[in-house]
Short mmCIF file of N, CA and C and ligand atoms in Angstrom, two decimals:
data_model
loop_
_atom_site.label_atom_id
_atom_site.label_comp_id
_atom_site.label_asym_id
_atom_site.label_seq_id
_atom_site.Cartn_x
_atom_site.Cartn_y
_atom_site.Cartn_z
N UNK A 1 80.56 133.91 91.56
CA UNK A 1 81.37 133.41 92.66
C UNK A 1 82.81 133.73 92.39
N UNK A 2 83.55 134.05 93.44
CA UNK A 2 84.95 134.38 93.31
C UNK A 2 85.77 133.46 94.31
N UNK A 3 86.11 132.31 93.89
CA UNK A 3 86.69 131.30 94.79
C UNK A 3 88.16 131.78 95.26
N UNK A 4 88.38 131.54 96.50
CA UNK A 4 89.73 131.84 97.13
C UNK A 4 90.08 130.72 98.03
N UNK A 5 91.42 130.45 98.04
CA UNK A 5 92.01 129.49 98.99
C UNK A 5 92.83 130.22 99.97
N UNK A 6 92.51 130.05 101.22
CA UNK A 6 93.29 130.67 102.32
C UNK A 6 94.55 129.79 102.59
N UNK A 7 95.71 130.24 102.21
CA UNK A 7 96.86 129.37 102.32
C UNK A 7 97.35 129.27 103.73
N UNK A 8 96.86 130.03 104.66
CA UNK A 8 97.12 129.82 106.11
C UNK A 8 96.34 128.64 106.59
N UNK A 9 95.25 128.22 105.89
CA UNK A 9 94.41 127.12 106.34
C UNK A 9 94.65 125.90 105.52
N UNK A 10 94.93 126.02 104.28
CA UNK A 10 95.06 124.81 103.38
C UNK A 10 96.13 123.92 103.96
N UNK A 11 95.83 122.64 103.93
CA UNK A 11 96.84 121.67 104.36
C UNK A 11 97.23 120.78 103.17
N UNK A 12 96.77 121.11 102.01
CA UNK A 12 97.21 120.41 100.79
C UNK A 12 96.60 119.05 100.70
N UNK A 13 95.47 118.81 101.15
CA UNK A 13 94.84 117.48 101.15
C UNK A 13 94.46 117.04 99.73
N UNK A 14 94.17 118.03 98.91
CA UNK A 14 93.86 117.79 97.46
C UNK A 14 92.43 117.41 97.13
N UNK A 15 91.57 117.46 98.16
CA UNK A 15 90.15 117.23 97.96
C UNK A 15 89.55 118.16 96.90
N UNK A 16 89.86 119.43 96.97
CA UNK A 16 89.27 120.44 96.13
C UNK A 16 89.64 120.14 94.66
N UNK A 17 90.85 119.75 94.38
CA UNK A 17 91.29 119.58 92.97
C UNK A 17 90.71 118.20 92.54
N UNK A 18 90.38 117.25 93.36
CA UNK A 18 89.77 116.06 92.98
C UNK A 18 88.31 116.28 92.65
N UNK A 19 87.64 117.05 93.51
CA UNK A 19 86.24 117.32 93.35
C UNK A 19 85.93 118.31 92.24
N UNK A 20 86.84 119.21 92.04
CA UNK A 20 86.58 120.41 91.18
C UNK A 20 87.81 120.71 90.37
N UNK A 21 88.30 119.87 89.51
CA UNK A 21 89.58 120.12 88.83
C UNK A 21 89.59 121.24 87.83
N UNK A 22 88.39 121.67 87.39
CA UNK A 22 88.31 122.81 86.45
C UNK A 22 88.58 124.10 87.22
N UNK A 23 88.54 124.15 88.48
CA UNK A 23 88.74 125.39 89.27
C UNK A 23 89.92 125.38 90.15
N UNK A 24 90.20 124.25 90.77
CA UNK A 24 91.33 124.19 91.74
C UNK A 24 92.41 123.22 91.19
N UNK A 25 93.66 123.61 91.45
CA UNK A 25 94.83 122.77 91.09
C UNK A 25 95.80 122.93 92.19
N UNK A 26 96.57 121.80 92.40
CA UNK A 26 97.64 121.78 93.41
C UNK A 26 98.87 122.43 92.88
N UNK A 27 99.51 123.35 93.59
CA UNK A 27 100.64 124.00 93.15
C UNK A 27 101.95 123.28 93.58
N UNK A 28 103.05 123.78 93.10
CA UNK A 28 104.36 123.23 93.42
C UNK A 28 104.58 123.44 94.95
N UNK A 29 103.87 124.42 95.60
CA UNK A 29 104.07 124.67 97.08
C UNK A 29 103.27 123.63 97.86
N UNK A 30 102.50 122.62 97.14
CA UNK A 30 101.75 121.73 97.90
C UNK A 30 100.42 122.17 98.38
N UNK A 31 100.06 123.39 97.97
CA UNK A 31 98.80 123.98 98.38
C UNK A 31 97.90 124.09 97.19
N UNK A 32 96.58 124.25 97.45
CA UNK A 32 95.67 124.44 96.32
C UNK A 32 95.64 125.89 95.81
N UNK A 33 95.48 126.04 94.56
CA UNK A 33 95.35 127.31 93.94
C UNK A 33 94.20 127.38 92.97
N UNK A 34 93.60 128.55 92.87
CA UNK A 34 92.48 128.73 91.94
C UNK A 34 93.12 128.93 90.55
N UNK A 35 92.61 128.22 89.59
CA UNK A 35 93.13 128.35 88.20
C UNK A 35 92.82 129.72 87.68
N UNK A 36 93.66 130.13 86.81
CA UNK A 36 93.57 131.53 86.24
C UNK A 36 92.21 131.62 85.47
N UNK A 37 91.82 130.62 84.82
CA UNK A 37 90.60 130.73 84.01
C UNK A 37 89.41 130.04 84.76
N UNK A 38 89.50 130.03 86.03
CA UNK A 38 88.48 129.36 86.87
C UNK A 38 87.08 129.95 86.60
N UNK A 39 86.05 129.16 86.45
CA UNK A 39 84.69 129.66 86.31
C UNK A 39 83.80 128.73 87.09
N UNK A 40 83.50 129.15 88.32
CA UNK A 40 82.71 128.35 89.27
C UNK A 40 81.34 128.08 88.61
N UNK A 41 80.73 129.04 88.04
CA UNK A 41 79.31 128.88 87.44
C UNK A 41 79.33 127.72 86.42
N UNK A 42 80.38 127.75 85.55
CA UNK A 42 80.40 126.69 84.49
C UNK A 42 80.80 125.30 85.06
N UNK A 43 81.70 125.39 86.05
CA UNK A 43 82.21 124.14 86.61
C UNK A 43 81.15 123.46 87.50
N UNK A 44 80.37 124.24 88.22
CA UNK A 44 79.32 123.74 89.10
C UNK A 44 79.78 122.86 90.29
N UNK A 45 80.97 123.02 90.68
CA UNK A 45 81.47 122.19 91.79
C UNK A 45 82.19 122.97 92.90
N UNK A 46 82.16 124.25 92.77
CA UNK A 46 82.87 125.06 93.77
C UNK A 46 82.34 124.91 95.16
N UNK A 47 80.97 124.89 95.30
CA UNK A 47 80.33 124.72 96.59
C UNK A 47 80.69 123.36 97.24
N UNK A 48 80.70 122.33 96.37
CA UNK A 48 81.05 121.01 96.90
C UNK A 48 82.47 120.99 97.39
N UNK A 49 83.35 121.62 96.68
CA UNK A 49 84.76 121.67 97.08
C UNK A 49 84.89 122.37 98.40
N UNK A 50 84.17 123.52 98.50
CA UNK A 50 84.29 124.30 99.75
C UNK A 50 83.72 123.50 100.91
N UNK A 51 82.57 122.84 100.64
CA UNK A 51 81.97 122.04 101.73
C UNK A 51 82.84 120.87 102.21
N UNK A 52 83.58 120.27 101.24
CA UNK A 52 84.38 119.08 101.56
C UNK A 52 85.82 119.39 102.05
N UNK A 53 86.19 120.64 101.89
CA UNK A 53 87.59 120.97 102.37
C UNK A 53 87.55 120.81 103.91
N UNK A 54 88.49 120.00 104.40
CA UNK A 54 88.54 119.65 105.87
C UNK A 54 88.87 120.86 106.75
N UNK A 55 89.52 121.86 106.16
CA UNK A 55 89.93 123.04 107.06
C UNK A 55 89.19 124.24 106.68
N UNK A 56 88.15 124.18 105.82
CA UNK A 56 87.35 125.31 105.47
C UNK A 56 88.22 126.42 104.94
N UNK A 57 89.24 126.06 104.07
CA UNK A 57 90.09 126.99 103.55
C UNK A 57 89.54 127.73 102.32
N UNK A 58 88.50 127.20 101.69
CA UNK A 58 87.93 127.77 100.52
C UNK A 58 86.81 128.69 100.82
N UNK A 59 86.83 129.94 100.32
CA UNK A 59 85.76 130.82 100.41
C UNK A 59 85.25 131.08 99.00
N UNK A 60 83.97 131.37 98.87
CA UNK A 60 83.32 131.60 97.56
C UNK A 60 82.73 133.05 97.53
FE1 LIG B 101 93.62 122.66 100.74
FE2 LIG B 101 91.15 122.35 101.43
FE3 LIG B 101 91.90 121.96 98.93
S1 LIG B 101 92.85 121.82 102.59
S2 LIG B 101 93.92 121.31 99.05
S3 LIG B 101 91.91 123.92 99.99
S4 LIG B 101 90.33 120.83 99.98
#
């Protein structure tokens, strides 16, 4: 899986970084970013983060 955050859709709610902090982090711009060393398979929470994002900004 190759997680991506669409910054045109992200509203910075922070759900993804709460649900899946090994993969997503909040940036200084107030939007979610995929961590450089993100590993969806190891983290096991990317799908949940994508499902719970209110604006469907996360693609996998
Ligand atoms: Fe943004 Fe969705 Fe995360 S709105 S902060 S990508 S849960």
